[in-house]
Amino acid sequence: MARDRSVAAAKPRNKRVDEDPQAIWQLLGFETEASLNKWRMSRLVQPYWDLYVSRFLENKAIKKGRTVSWEDVFSWIERGEANGKRRFRSVYDPQYDNAMDWNAWLLFWLVEDNRLDAHGCFWRKKIHTTEMHKLLYHFIICARGHHARTKASRSQEQSPTSDATSATTVATEERLPINTEDLDPEKGGCVILWAKGMPDALFNDLTFQSRVSLQGFCGFNKSSFREYVEYVFDLKKHRQRIVLLHARDGSSFEEAQVQAHGSQVPVRFELETATSELDVEVDVEEPPIPRGPDENAEDEIDTEAAL
């Protein structure tokens, strides 16, 4: 009897594990999506993911290539860590120029923290390390897909209705200065991530929040925003000074305010700090803080993109 091709063609394809978020959280041991999201926002995942996104996924200079298998990434980690090479041990400032290294770095640290930390999803679980790498790589692929869809949706919402309108808009923006005086000071969301320079004691403190959110971003100027960041992270107490404070997408401070004013999506800033020794002159290599013509003008922060 001939097979009905129409029936065969209509048969749905079984989802891969990394395409099914519910399967992901169940395999990782989470009972609900809420518990998974709480884990994702913790210091066991979020700081690594944020660096991965800002320095790899949103870095146009690095080719993303096709998605490789978890076996290839696991093998790359083993080779990179063999014989004391410690290729993926950098926590705060990883520097890689290819997709394989970035995937290996993220997977290495997710496994490392979640098997050794009492709050990790693999703590005291009898799971072989190869299986840990497999499960968390599925999580990474699923998270990358979600990030790509969110970014595409956001771009579609903000894009002009035609190429002609887009060209006109860009040209106009290049000719005219940005006016933020008419922005509602109570509007605009902003998320600030302490991305680089955090002292080890804070990084290992599960109660410390390395990211903060604020509403009313449009009510700040550059100086007051800098002061807010110093206050909310208590930088003086931790003997830290601001080296760089910039919008993740490369926008200027004013552009970020305009963007935040007209969107429900918060803009994202990254903070980089260095140790500030008492009674020691500021490092001469630190970029000077620009000032206005008046000697009493407010300090400004550097919001140029570092990536």
Short mmCIF file of C-alpha atoms in Angstrom, two decimals:
data_model
loop_
_atom_site.label_atom_id
_atom_site.label_comp_id
_atom_site.label_asym_id
_atom_site.label_seq_id
_atom_site.Cartn_x
_atom_site.Cartn_y
_atom_site.Cartn_z
CA MET A 1 0.00 0.00 0.00
CA ALA A 2 1.40 3.38 -1.02
CA ARG A 3 2.24 5.76 1.78
CA ASP A 4 0.12 8.89 2.01
CA ARG A 5 2.73 11.62 1.41
CA SER A 6 0.38 14.38 2.50
CA VAL A 7 0.07 12.80 5.93
CA ALA A 8 3.82 12.31 6.18
CA ALA A 9 4.47 15.91 5.20
CA ALA A 10 2.02 17.19 7.79
CA LYS A 11 3.67 15.30 10.63
CA PRO A 12 5.23 17.92 12.94
CA ARG A 13 8.97 17.82 13.63
CA ASN A 14 9.91 16.92 17.17
CA LYS A 15 11.44 19.86 19.01
CA ARG A 16 15.06 19.75 20.04
CA VAL A 17 15.71 20.18 23.75
CA ASP A 18 17.18 23.65 23.21
CA GLU A 19 13.97 24.73 21.44
CA ASP A 20 11.77 23.86 24.42
CA PRO A 21 12.23 26.21 27.42
CA GLN A 22 10.02 24.02 29.61
CA ALA A 23 12.22 21.00 28.92
CA ILE A 24 15.28 23.10 29.79
CA TRP A 25 14.12 24.15 33.25
CA GLN A 26 12.90 20.66 34.07
CA LEU A 27 16.21 19.07 33.07
CA LEU A 28 18.08 21.63 35.17
CA GLY A 29 15.93 20.73 38.17
CA PHE A 30 13.63 23.76 38.32
CA GLU A 31 9.97 23.11 39.03
CA THR A 32 8.62 26.35 37.56
CA GLU A 33 9.61 28.99 35.03
CA ALA A 34 9.71 31.52 37.88
CA SER A 35 12.38 29.51 39.71
CA LEU A 36 14.36 29.24 36.47
CA ASN A 37 14.18 33.00 35.91
CA LYS A 38 15.30 33.66 39.49
CA TRP A 39 18.34 31.49 38.86
CA ARG A 40 19.02 33.22 35.54
CA MET A 41 19.04 36.62 37.25
CA SER A 42 21.41 35.45 39.99
CA ARG A 43 25.15 36.01 40.09
CA LEU A 44 25.60 32.39 39.01
CA VAL A 45 24.37 33.24 35.50
CA GLN A 46 23.59 36.90 34.82
CA PRO A 47 27.10 38.48 35.03
CA TYR A 48 28.53 35.88 32.65
CA TRP A 49 25.57 36.16 30.28
CA ASP A 50 25.77 39.96 30.18
CA LEU A 51 29.46 39.86 29.23
CA TYR A 52 28.73 37.18 26.62
CA VAL A 53 26.02 39.34 25.07
CA SER A 54 27.88 42.64 25.10
CA ARG A 55 31.26 41.35 23.96
CA PHE A 56 30.19 38.57 21.62
CA LEU A 57 26.55 38.52 20.49
CA GLU A 58 26.42 42.29 19.98
CA ASN A 59 30.00 42.60 18.72
CA LYS A 60 29.72 42.89 14.94
CA ALA A 61 33.46 42.35 14.50
CA ILE A 62 33.17 38.68 15.55
CA LYS A 63 31.60 36.23 13.12
CA LYS A 64 28.92 34.17 14.84
CA GLY A 65 28.97 31.26 12.39
CA ARG A 66 26.76 28.21 12.70
CA THR A 67 25.76 26.76 16.03
CA VAL A 68 28.23 24.04 17.00
CA SER A 69 27.43 20.94 19.01
CA TRP A 70 27.91 20.74 22.75
CA GLU A 71 30.46 17.95 22.18
CA ASP A 72 32.65 20.32 20.13
CA VAL A 73 32.46 23.05 22.77
CA PHE A 74 33.16 20.59 25.59
CA SER A 75 36.18 19.26 23.72
CA TRP A 76 37.41 22.82 23.17
CA ILE A 77 37.15 23.53 26.90
CA GLU A 78 39.13 20.40 27.75
CA ARG A 79 41.90 21.36 25.34
CA GLY A 80 41.92 24.95 26.55
CA GLU A 81 42.23 23.93 30.20
CA ALA A 82 44.62 20.99 29.74
CA ASN A 83 48.17 21.05 31.12
CA GLY A 84 47.60 24.21 33.14
CA LYS A 85 46.68 26.40 30.15
CA ARG A 86 43.70 27.95 31.99
CA ARG A 87 42.43 29.51 28.76
CA PHE A 88 38.94 30.24 30.07
CA ARG A 89 39.70 31.28 33.66
CA SER A 90 39.27 35.04 33.19
CA VAL A 91 36.14 36.12 35.06
CA TYR A 92 35.98 39.90 34.70
CA ASP A 93 37.75 40.66 31.43
CA PRO A 94 37.59 37.78 28.92
CA GLN A 95 39.22 38.65 25.60
CA TYR A 96 38.36 36.39 22.66
CA ASP A 97 37.95 36.99 18.94
CA ASN A 98 35.95 33.95 17.84
CA ALA A 99 32.65 32.22 18.55
CA MET A 100 34.11 28.94 19.79
CA ASP A 101 36.14 30.61 22.54
CA TRP A 102 33.18 32.71 23.69
CA ASN A 103 30.83 29.72 23.83
CA ALA A 104 33.46 27.72 25.69
CA TRP A 105 34.09 30.54 28.17
CA LEU A 106 30.40 30.96 29.02
CA LEU A 107 29.81 27.22 29.31
CA PHE A 108 32.94 26.75 31.44
CA TRP A 109 31.86 29.31 34.03
CA LEU A 110 28.21 28.27 34.15
CA VAL A 111 29.25 24.71 34.90
CA GLU A 112 32.02 25.77 37.29
CA ASP A 113 29.82 27.99 39.44
CA ASN A 114 26.73 25.82 39.39
CA ARG A 115 28.50 22.67 40.53
CA LEU A 116 30.68 24.28 43.22
CA ASP A 117 28.32 26.89 44.67
CA ALA A 118 25.71 25.91 47.26
CA HIS A 119 23.10 27.88 45.29
CA GLY A 120 24.02 26.26 41.96
CA CYS A 121 21.64 24.01 40.07
CA PHE A 122 24.13 21.10 40.21
CA TRP A 123 25.14 21.46 43.87
CA ARG A 124 25.51 18.01 45.44
CA LYS A 125 23.75 16.34 42.53
CA LYS A 126 25.14 13.08 41.22
CA ILE A 127 25.49 14.23 37.64
CA HIS A 128 28.59 13.62 35.56
CA THR A 129 30.39 16.78 34.44
CA THR A 130 29.87 15.91 30.77
CA GLU A 131 26.11 15.84 31.36
CA MET A 132 26.36 19.21 33.15
CA HIS A 133 28.04 20.70 30.10
CA LYS A 134 25.41 19.20 27.81
CA LEU A 135 22.46 20.52 29.82
CA LEU A 136 23.85 24.03 30.24
CA TYR A 137 24.83 24.26 26.59
CA HIS A 138 21.20 23.53 25.71
CA PHE A 139 20.28 26.39 28.05
CA ILE A 140 22.76 28.71 26.27
CA ILE A 141 21.34 27.91 22.83
CA CYS A 142 17.79 28.47 24.11
CA ALA A 143 18.80 31.78 25.71
CA ARG A 144 20.53 32.90 22.50
CA GLY A 145 17.37 32.21 20.53
CA HIS A 146 15.31 34.25 22.98
CA HIS A 147 17.84 37.10 22.81
CA ALA A 148 17.75 37.11 19.00
CA ARG A 149 13.95 37.15 18.87
CA THR A 150 13.74 39.95 21.44
CA LYS A 151 16.31 42.03 19.57
CA ALA A 152 14.53 41.51 16.23
CA SER A 153 11.17 42.48 17.74
CA ARG A 154 12.67 45.60 19.31
CA SER A 155 14.31 46.63 16.03
CA GLN A 156 11.05 46.16 14.16
CA GLU A 157 9.18 48.36 16.65
CA GLN A 158 11.74 51.15 16.36
CA SER A 159 12.38 50.97 12.59
CA PRO A 160 10.88 53.63 10.23
CA THR A 161 8.09 52.65 7.84
CA SER A 162 10.29 52.88 4.75
CA ASP A 163 13.91 53.03 3.62
CA ALA A 164 13.37 56.58 2.42
CA THR A 165 12.06 57.64 5.81
CA SER A 166 15.00 55.88 7.44
CA ALA A 167 17.54 57.70 5.31
CA THR A 168 15.85 61.04 6.00
CA THR A 169 15.73 60.35 9.71
CA VAL A 170 19.42 59.44 9.90
CA ALA A 171 20.42 62.49 7.91
CA THR A 172 18.30 64.74 10.13
CA GLU A 173 19.77 63.25 13.30
CA GLU A 174 23.28 63.85 11.99
CA ARG A 175 22.52 67.50 11.26
CA LEU A 176 20.56 68.46 14.35
CA PRO A 177 21.73 68.35 17.98
CA ILE A 178 19.72 66.24 20.39
CA ASN A 179 17.41 68.23 22.64
CA THR A 180 16.59 66.55 25.95
CA GLU A 181 15.02 69.57 27.64
CA ASP A 182 11.49 68.55 26.66
CA LEU A 183 11.76 65.01 28.02
CA ASP A 184 9.54 64.04 30.94
CA PRO A 185 11.95 63.63 33.90
CA GLU A 186 9.78 60.88 35.38
CA LYS A 187 10.04 58.70 32.27
CA GLY A 188 12.71 56.37 31.00
CA GLY A 189 13.94 53.10 32.44
CA CYS A 190 17.61 52.24 32.82
CA VAL A 191 19.51 49.13 33.90
CA ILE A 192 23.11 49.55 35.10
CA LEU A 193 25.44 46.55 35.21
CA TRP A 194 28.72 46.60 37.11
CA ALA A 195 30.52 44.73 34.33
CA LYS A 196 34.20 45.11 35.13
CA GLY A 197 36.38 45.85 38.15
CA MET A 198 34.15 44.48 40.91
CA PRO A 199 36.22 43.35 43.93
CA ASP A 200 36.38 39.59 44.46
CA ALA A 201 34.66 39.90 47.84
CA LEU A 202 31.58 41.44 46.21
CA PHE A 203 31.59 39.05 43.27
CA ASN A 204 31.47 36.12 45.69
CA ASP A 205 28.80 37.74 47.88
CA LEU A 206 25.46 36.20 46.92
CA THR A 207 23.54 39.06 48.54
CA PHE A 208 25.24 41.80 46.51
CA GLN A 209 23.40 43.04 43.43
CA SER A 210 25.72 43.70 40.49
CA ARG A 211 22.91 45.32 38.50
CA VAL A 212 20.37 47.95 39.45
CA SER A 213 17.30 49.34 37.72
CA LEU A 214 15.92 52.84 37.92
CA GLN A 215 12.90 54.70 36.60
CA GLY A 216 13.07 58.37 35.69
CA PHE A 217 16.35 58.15 33.78
CA CYS A 218 15.33 61.19 31.73
CA GLY A 219 15.46 63.33 34.88
CA PHE A 220 19.24 62.90 35.24
CA ASN A 221 22.06 64.87 33.73
CA LYS A 222 25.48 63.34 33.22
CA SER A 223 26.82 64.53 36.54
CA SER A 224 23.85 63.44 38.65
CA PHE A 225 23.75 60.08 36.86
CA ARG A 226 27.39 59.50 37.74
CA GLU A 227 26.69 60.45 41.37
CA TYR A 228 23.73 58.07 41.45
CA VAL A 229 25.88 55.19 40.21
CA GLU A 230 28.56 55.95 42.81
CA TYR A 231 25.88 56.00 45.52
CA VAL A 232 23.84 52.97 44.53
CA PHE A 233 26.91 50.70 44.27
CA ASP A 234 28.53 52.39 47.30
CA LEU A 235 31.79 52.76 45.39
CA LYS A 236 33.53 54.88 48.03
CA LYS A 237 32.95 52.24 50.69
CA HIS A 238 34.41 49.59 48.39
CA ARG A 239 37.29 51.92 47.44
CA GLN A 240 36.36 51.96 43.78
CA ARG A 241 36.38 54.78 41.24
CA ILE A 242 34.57 54.99 37.92
CA VAL A 243 36.77 54.34 34.91
CA LEU A 244 34.03 54.07 32.31
CA LEU A 245 30.25 54.39 32.30
CA HIS A 246 28.70 53.87 28.90
CA ALA A 247 25.55 52.78 27.07
CA ARG A 248 25.92 49.19 25.92
CA ASP A 249 24.65 49.88 22.39
CA GLY A 250 27.11 52.74 21.84
CA SER A 251 24.59 55.56 22.21
CA SER A 252 25.61 58.86 23.73
CA PHE A 253 24.07 59.82 27.07
CA GLU A 254 21.53 62.10 25.36
CA GLU A 255 20.65 59.50 22.73
CA ALA A 256 20.07 56.95 25.47
CA GLN A 257 17.68 59.33 27.23
CA VAL A 258 15.68 59.93 24.06
CA GLN A 259 15.56 56.21 23.41
CA ALA A 260 14.40 55.46 26.96
CA HIS A 261 11.77 58.23 26.85
CA GLY A 262 9.99 56.72 23.87
CA SER A 263 10.23 53.04 24.75
CA GLN A 264 9.01 50.60 27.36
CA VAL A 265 12.36 48.81 27.12
CA PRO A 266 15.01 50.17 29.53
CA VAL A 267 18.35 51.30 28.14
CA ARG A 268 21.39 49.46 29.43
CA PHE A 269 24.56 50.98 30.83
CA GLU A 270 27.76 49.21 31.83
CA LEU A 271 30.07 50.31 34.62
CA GLU A 272 33.81 49.71 34.76
CA THR A 273 35.74 50.57 37.92
CA ALA A 274 39.25 50.41 39.33
CA THR A 275 40.65 50.45 42.85
CA SER A 276 40.83 53.93 44.34
CA GLU A 277 43.60 54.12 46.94
CA LEU A 278 43.21 56.74 49.64
CA ASP A 279 45.51 59.77 49.42
CA VAL A 280 46.83 58.62 46.06
CA GLU A 281 46.69 60.69 42.92
CA VAL A 282 44.37 59.47 40.17
CA ASP A 283 46.15 57.36 37.56
CA VAL A 284 47.41 59.64 34.80
CA GLU A 285 46.11 57.22 32.20
CA GLU A 286 42.53 57.72 33.36
CA PRO A 287 40.54 59.66 30.73
CA PRO A 288 40.00 63.22 31.99
CA ILE A 289 36.44 64.23 32.88
CA PRO A 290 35.38 66.93 30.41
CA ARG A 291 34.24 70.26 31.86
CA GLY A 292 32.30 73.17 30.47
CA PRO A 293 33.66 76.69 30.05
CA ASP A 294 32.60 77.57 33.60
CA GLU A 295 35.04 76.30 36.24
CA ASN A 296 32.03 75.36 38.37
CA ALA A 297 30.36 73.39 35.60
CA GLU A 298 29.12 69.92 36.47
CA ASP A 299 31.29 66.90 35.77
CA GLU A 300 30.30 64.75 32.86
CA ILE A 301 30.69 61.06 32.38
CA ASP A 302 32.11 59.28 29.39
CA THR A 303 29.21 57.55 27.67
CA GLU A 304 31.03 56.56 24.51
CA ALA A 305 30.75 52.85 23.75
CA ALA A 306 33.64 50.67 24.84
CA LEU A 307 32.64 47.82 22.56
#
